[in-house]
mmCIF file of C-alpha atoms and ligand atoms in Angstrom:
data_model
loop_
_atom_site.group_PDB
_atom_site.id
_atom_site.type_symbol
_atom_site.label_atom_id
_atom_site.label_comp_id
_atom_site.label_asym_id
_atom_site.label_seq_id
_atom_site.Cartn_x
_atom_site.Cartn_y
_atom_site.Cartn_z
ATOM 1 C CA MET A 43 -8.482 -7.368 14.398
ATOM 2 C CA SER A 44 -6.079 -6.086 11.742
ATOM 3 C CA ASN A 45 -2.325 -6.426 12.155
ATOM 4 C CA VAL A 46 0.084 -3.559 12.656
ATOM 5 C CA HIS A 47 3.342 -4.201 10.797
ATOM 6 C CA VAL A 48 6.184 -2.027 12.075
ATOM 7 C CA ILE A 49 8.904 -2.017 9.431
ATOM 8 C CA THR A 50 12.069 -2.358 11.469
ATOM 9 C CA HIS A 51 14.565 -2.557 8.595
ATOM 10 C CA PRO A 52 17.671 -0.573 9.700
ATOM 11 C CA LEU A 53 17.595 1.639 6.579
ATOM 12 C CA VAL A 54 13.964 2.575 7.267
ATOM 13 C CA GLN A 55 14.661 3.371 10.918
ATOM 14 C CA HIS A 56 17.801 5.391 10.110
ATOM 15 C CA LYS A 57 16.080 7.507 7.447
ATOM 16 C CA LEU A 58 13.054 8.060 9.686
ATOM 17 C CA THR A 59 15.310 9.476 12.412
ATOM 18 C CA LEU A 60 16.876 11.908 9.929
ATOM 19 C CA MET A 61 13.385 13.023 8.870
ATOM 20 C CA ARG A 62 12.249 13.606 12.453
ATOM 21 C CA LYS A 63 15.008 16.176 13.097
ATOM 22 C CA LYS A 64 13.581 19.676 13.158
ATOM 23 C CA ASP A 65 16.464 21.094 11.143
ATOM 24 C CA ALA A 66 16.065 18.677 8.182
ATOM 25 C CA SER A 67 15.632 20.871 5.085
ATOM 26 C CA THR A 68 12.630 20.532 2.771
ATOM 27 C CA ASN A 69 15.012 19.111 0.199
ATOM 28 C CA SER A 70 16.376 16.357 2.452
ATOM 29 C CA PHE A 71 12.956 15.625 4.048
ATOM 30 C CA ARG A 72 11.496 15.057 0.580
ATOM 31 C CA ARG A 73 14.451 12.969 -0.617
ATOM 32 C CA LEU A 74 14.331 10.791 2.529
ATOM 33 C CA LEU A 75 10.578 10.315 2.196
ATOM 34 C CA GLY A 76 11.118 9.186 -1.397
ATOM 35 C CA GLU A 77 13.751 6.656 -0.296
ATOM 36 C CA LEU A 78 11.628 5.430 2.609
ATOM 37 C CA SER A 79 8.595 5.025 0.361
ATOM 38 C CA THR A 80 10.560 2.747 -1.941
ATOM 39 C CA LEU A 81 11.787 0.627 0.979
ATOM 40 C CA MET A 82 8.341 0.478 2.581
ATOM 41 C CA ALA A 83 6.687 -0.395 -0.745
ATOM 42 C CA TYR A 84 8.991 -3.424 -0.882
ATOM 43 C CA GLU A 85 7.652 -4.606 2.507
ATOM 44 C CA VAL A 86 3.991 -3.803 1.911
ATOM 45 C CA THR A 87 3.952 -5.740 -1.381
ATOM 46 C CA ARG A 88 5.732 -8.772 0.099
ATOM 47 C CA ASP A 89 2.643 -11.037 -0.094
ATOM 48 C CA MET A 90 1.482 -10.091 -3.600
ATOM 49 C CA PRO A 91 0.287 -13.226 -5.398
ATOM 50 C CA LEU A 92 2.399 -14.672 -8.206
ATOM 51 C CA GLN A 93 1.462 -16.723 -11.233
ATOM 52 C CA ASP A 94 3.544 -18.959 -13.487
ATOM 53 C CA VAL A 95 4.215 -17.913 -17.090
ATOM 54 C CA THR A 96 6.207 -19.602 -19.815
ATOM 55 C CA ILE A 97 9.039 -17.476 -21.234
ATOM 56 C CA GLU A 98 12.015 -17.920 -23.558
ATOM 57 C CA THR A 99 15.438 -17.073 -22.168
ATOM 58 C CA PRO A 100 18.245 -16.794 -24.752
ATOM 59 C CA LEU A 101 19.022 -20.455 -23.930
ATOM 60 C CA GLU A 102 15.750 -22.307 -23.354
ATOM 61 C CA THR A 103 12.076 -22.217 -22.400
ATOM 62 C CA MET A 104 11.272 -21.923 -18.701
ATOM 63 C CA THR A 105 8.368 -21.423 -16.314
ATOM 64 C CA ALA A 106 8.863 -18.198 -14.365
ATOM 65 C CA LYS A 107 6.924 -16.042 -11.909
ATOM 66 C CA VAL A 108 5.109 -12.765 -12.538
ATOM 67 C CA ILE A 109 2.714 -10.783 -10.345
ATOM 68 C CA ASP A 110 -0.800 -12.152 -10.690
ATOM 69 C CA GLY A 111 -3.945 -10.135 -11.273
ATOM 70 C CA LYS A 112 -4.743 -6.572 -12.192
ATOM 71 C CA LYS A 113 -2.426 -3.685 -11.444
ATOM 72 C CA LEU A 114 -2.232 -2.508 -7.828
ATOM 73 C CA VAL A 115 -3.822 0.810 -6.858
ATOM 74 C CA LEU A 116 -2.030 3.357 -4.665
ATOM 75 C CA VAL A 117 -4.567 5.616 -2.973
ATOM 76 C CA SER A 118 -3.156 8.971 -1.883
ATOM 77 C CA ILE A 119 -4.984 10.887 0.830
ATOM 78 C CA LEU A 120 -4.355 14.511 -0.224
ATOM 79 C CA ARG A 121 -2.129 16.224 0.149
ATOM 80 C CA ALA A 122 0.626 14.555 2.184
ATOM 81 C CA GLY A 123 -0.125 11.117 0.697
ATOM 82 C CA ASN A 124 1.318 12.372 -2.595
ATOM 83 C CA GLY A 125 4.743 12.421 -0.935
ATOM 84 C CA PHE A 126 4.714 8.610 -0.959
ATOM 85 C CA LEU A 127 3.835 8.103 -4.622
ATOM 86 C CA ASP A 128 7.077 8.626 -6.564
ATOM 87 C CA GLY A 129 9.097 6.406 -4.240
ATOM 88 C CA MET A 130 6.523 3.609 -4.359
ATOM 89 C CA LEU A 131 6.269 3.847 -8.141
ATOM 90 C CA ASN A 132 9.999 3.022 -8.305
ATOM 91 C CA VAL A 133 9.091 -0.565 -7.392
ATOM 92 C CA VAL A 134 5.520 -0.805 -8.752
ATOM 93 C CA PRO A 135 5.783 1.415 -11.863
ATOM 94 C CA GLY A 136 2.541 0.110 -13.368
ATOM 95 C CA ALA A 137 0.412 0.886 -10.308
ATOM 96 C CA ARG A 138 -2.748 2.915 -10.838
ATOM 97 C CA ILE A 139 -3.319 5.983 -8.664
ATOM 98 C CA CYS A 140 -6.454 7.117 -6.846
ATOM 99 C CA HIS A 141 -6.627 10.521 -5.103
ATOM 100 C CA ILE A 142 -8.940 11.271 -2.202
ATOM 101 C CA GLY A 143 -9.306 14.796 -0.811
ATOM 102 C CA LEU A 144 -10.904 15.225 2.613
ATOM 103 C CA ASP A 145 -11.661 18.424 4.525
ATOM 104 C CA ARG A 146 -12.794 18.672 8.111
ATOM 105 C CA ASP A 147 -16.316 20.052 8.607
ATOM 106 C CA PRO A 148 -15.843 22.989 11.048
ATOM 107 C CA HIS A 149 -19.087 22.151 12.888
ATOM 108 C CA THR A 150 -19.064 18.369 13.143
ATOM 109 C CA LEU A 151 -15.237 18.042 12.886
ATOM 110 C CA GLN A 152 -15.880 14.998 10.688
ATOM 111 C CA PRO A 153 -13.995 14.488 7.382
ATOM 112 C CA VAL A 154 -15.929 15.610 4.282
ATOM 113 C CA GLU A 155 -14.850 14.498 0.810
ATOM 114 C CA TYR A 156 -13.992 17.244 -1.734
ATOM 115 C CA TYR A 157 -12.190 15.101 -4.339
ATOM 116 C CA PHE A 158 -12.302 11.441 -5.363
ATOM 117 C CA LYS A 159 -10.900 10.003 -8.590
ATOM 118 C CA MET A 160 -10.262 6.304 -8.982
ATOM 119 C CA PRO A 161 -9.155 3.926 -11.767
ATOM 120 C CA SER A 162 -11.533 1.438 -13.403
ATOM 121 C CA GLU A 163 -12.149 -2.147 -12.255
ATOM 122 C CA MET A 164 -11.361 -1.398 -8.618
ATOM 123 C CA ALA A 165 -13.219 -4.512 -7.453
ATOM 124 C CA GLU A 166 -10.516 -6.680 -9.052
ATOM 125 C CA ARG A 167 -7.578 -4.789 -7.571
ATOM 126 C CA ASP A 168 -5.483 -4.801 -4.399
ATOM 127 C CA ILE A 169 -5.227 -1.365 -2.829
ATOM 128 C CA ILE A 170 -2.666 0.419 -0.663
ATOM 129 C CA VAL A 171 -3.930 3.621 0.956
ATOM 130 C CA VAL A 172 -1.075 5.994 1.801
ATOM 131 C CA ASP A 173 -0.830 8.937 4.187
ATOM 132 C CA PRO A 174 2.401 9.717 6.081
ATOM 133 C CA MET A 175 0.707 10.306 9.462
ATOM 134 C CA LEU A 176 -1.952 8.099 11.103
ATOM 135 C CA ALA A 177 -2.857 10.612 13.828
ATOM 136 C CA THR A 178 -6.513 10.622 14.994
ATOM 137 C CA GLY A 179 -7.260 8.098 12.257
ATOM 138 C CA ASN A 180 -10.396 9.986 11.166
ATOM 139 C CA SER A 181 -9.210 10.736 7.603
ATOM 140 C CA ALA A 182 -7.856 7.228 7.106
ATOM 141 C CA VAL A 183 -11.110 5.680 8.344
ATOM 142 C CA ALA A 184 -13.178 7.958 6.074
ATOM 143 C CA ALA A 185 -10.955 7.309 3.036
ATOM 144 C CA VAL A 186 -11.177 3.530 3.473
ATOM 145 C CA GLN A 187 -14.945 3.797 3.955
ATOM 146 C CA GLN A 188 -15.286 5.780 0.691
ATOM 147 C CA LEU A 189 -13.262 3.127 -1.122
ATOM 148 C CA LYS A 190 -15.400 0.316 0.267
ATOM 149 C CA ASP A 191 -18.640 2.162 -0.552
ATOM 150 C CA LYS A 192 -17.640 3.165 -4.077
ATOM 151 C CA SER A 193 -15.630 0.191 -5.271
ATOM 152 C CA ALA A 194 -15.459 -2.807 -2.895
ATOM 153 C CA PRO A 195 -11.805 -3.561 -3.756
ATOM 154 C CA LYS A 196 -10.254 -7.048 -3.470
ATOM 155 C CA SER A 197 -8.062 -6.036 -0.519
ATOM 156 C CA ILE A 198 -7.026 -2.836 1.280
ATOM 157 C CA LYS A 199 -3.825 -2.072 3.207
ATOM 158 C CA PHE A 200 -2.908 1.200 4.905
ATOM 159 C CA MET A 201 0.657 2.530 4.871
ATOM 160 C CA CYS A 202 2.040 5.448 6.885
ATOM 161 C CA LEU A 203 5.354 6.701 8.169
ATOM 162 C CA LEU A 204 4.241 7.293 11.750
ATOM 163 C CA ALA A 205 1.187 6.116 13.662
ATOM 164 C CA ALA A 206 -0.230 7.278 16.986
ATOM 165 C CA PRO A 207 -1.730 4.572 19.246
ATOM 166 C CA GLU A 208 -5.022 6.519 19.096
ATOM 167 C CA GLY A 209 -5.077 6.363 15.280
ATOM 168 C CA VAL A 210 -4.251 2.666 15.240
ATOM 169 C CA LYS A 211 -7.120 1.973 17.672
ATOM 170 C CA THR A 212 -9.609 4.039 15.664
ATOM 171 C CA MET A 213 -8.597 2.398 12.400
ATOM 172 C CA GLN A 214 -8.697 -1.132 13.825
ATOM 173 C CA ALA A 215 -12.140 -0.528 15.331
ATOM 174 C CA ALA A 216 -13.593 0.850 12.081
ATOM 175 C CA HIS A 217 -11.779 -1.413 9.593
ATOM 176 C CA PRO A 218 -10.540 -4.585 11.276
ATOM 177 C CA ASP A 219 -9.843 -6.052 7.830
ATOM 178 C CA VAL A 220 -7.227 -3.403 6.917
ATOM 179 C CA ASP A 221 -3.626 -4.128 7.944
ATOM 180 C CA ILE A 222 -1.485 -1.120 8.891
ATOM 181 C CA TYR A 223 2.144 -0.760 7.763
ATOM 182 C CA THR A 224 4.234 1.884 9.518
ATOM 183 C CA ALA A 225 7.854 2.724 10.291
ATOM 184 C CA ALA A 226 6.972 3.505 13.944
ATOM 185 C CA VAL A 227 4.131 3.742 16.447
ATOM 186 C CA ASP A 228 4.840 6.863 18.498
ATOM 187 C CA ARG A 229 3.787 7.717 22.062
ATOM 188 C CA GLN A 230 0.571 9.769 21.768
ATOM 189 C CA LEU A 231 -1.290 12.682 20.181
ATOM 190 C CA ASN A 232 -1.082 16.183 21.613
ATOM 191 C CA ASP A 233 -4.132 18.450 22.112
ATOM 192 C CA HIS A 234 -3.880 19.671 18.512
ATOM 193 C CA GLY A 235 -3.868 16.172 17.025
ATOM 194 C CA TYR A 236 -0.106 16.116 16.335
ATOM 195 C CA ILE A 237 1.862 12.929 16.907
ATOM 196 C CA LEU A 238 4.449 13.002 19.741
ATOM 197 C CA PRO A 239 7.385 12.858 19.407
ATOM 198 C CA GLY A 240 6.478 12.778 15.704
ATOM 199 C CA LEU A 241 8.028 14.843 12.957
ATOM 200 C CA GLY A 242 5.712 17.853 12.766
ATOM 201 C CA ASP A 243 3.331 18.608 9.918
ATOM 202 C CA ALA A 244 4.202 16.150 7.168
ATOM 203 C CA GLY A 245 2.454 18.143 4.411
ATOM 204 C CA ASP A 246 4.252 21.361 5.341
ATOM 205 C CA ARG A 247 7.583 19.597 5.517
ATOM 206 C CA ILE A 248 7.130 17.835 2.157
ATOM 207 C CA PHE A 249 5.870 20.872 0.279
ATOM 208 C CA GLY A 250 7.829 23.585 2.149
ATOM 209 C CA THR A 251 4.678 25.484 3.104
ATOM 210 C CA LYS A 252 5.860 26.618 6.502
HETATM 211 N N1 URA B 169 -0.555 15.292 10.574
HETATM 212 C C1 URA B 169 0.737 15.660 10.512
HETATM 213 O O1 URA B 169 1.219 16.101 9.472
HETATM 214 N N2 URA B 169 1.491 15.531 11.624
HETATM 215 C C2 URA B 169 1.018 15.047 12.774
HETATM 216 O O2 URA B 169 1.771 14.929 13.743
HETATM 217 C C3 URA B 169 -0.337 14.673 12.815
HETATM 218 C C4 URA B 169 -1.110 14.798 11.697
#
């Protein structure tokens, strides 16, 4: 069973609370999400492998550490996932980006892919899939499945701002190999698939579409 890592750093928790408030403006919601993404990226990359390299300082030669392997891939589930990218790129500026667009089929209610664009050599890369809200978990499960089917990456992690217990359960059942990183696990979903107490529609709040 995959692990759920709740990022309890005081700065993360404080900023999350400010974002939850219904009167947070689009401007401050977006700025806080950017700051949170940077802090969360720091936690989610904590176990990245290192390798030794020989370098010259101004004074002498030394063996020092650099990140091992090919550049990380950040996978944004459109559209709200894009809200995570700039903040994460502050700490992993060389990361490659993959976008996945999923719509819900009105008859089956299952996610259907309408866009998928990934970097080369995915099989040699570690991947972090990002979407602010892990609600039912259906989109996250489908996105991870597409990645596994199309590229069989080295490793996959999932990062969100808020998770519902239902989404965590669905994700763990479908992809027990994918660890989940979140700032909080909230109480439950409502009848419309919104997380309670939550923060509302993340996409609308990031892009000011409501
Ligand atoms: N998506 C959102 O943006 N918010 C929720 O609460 C659930 C899914």
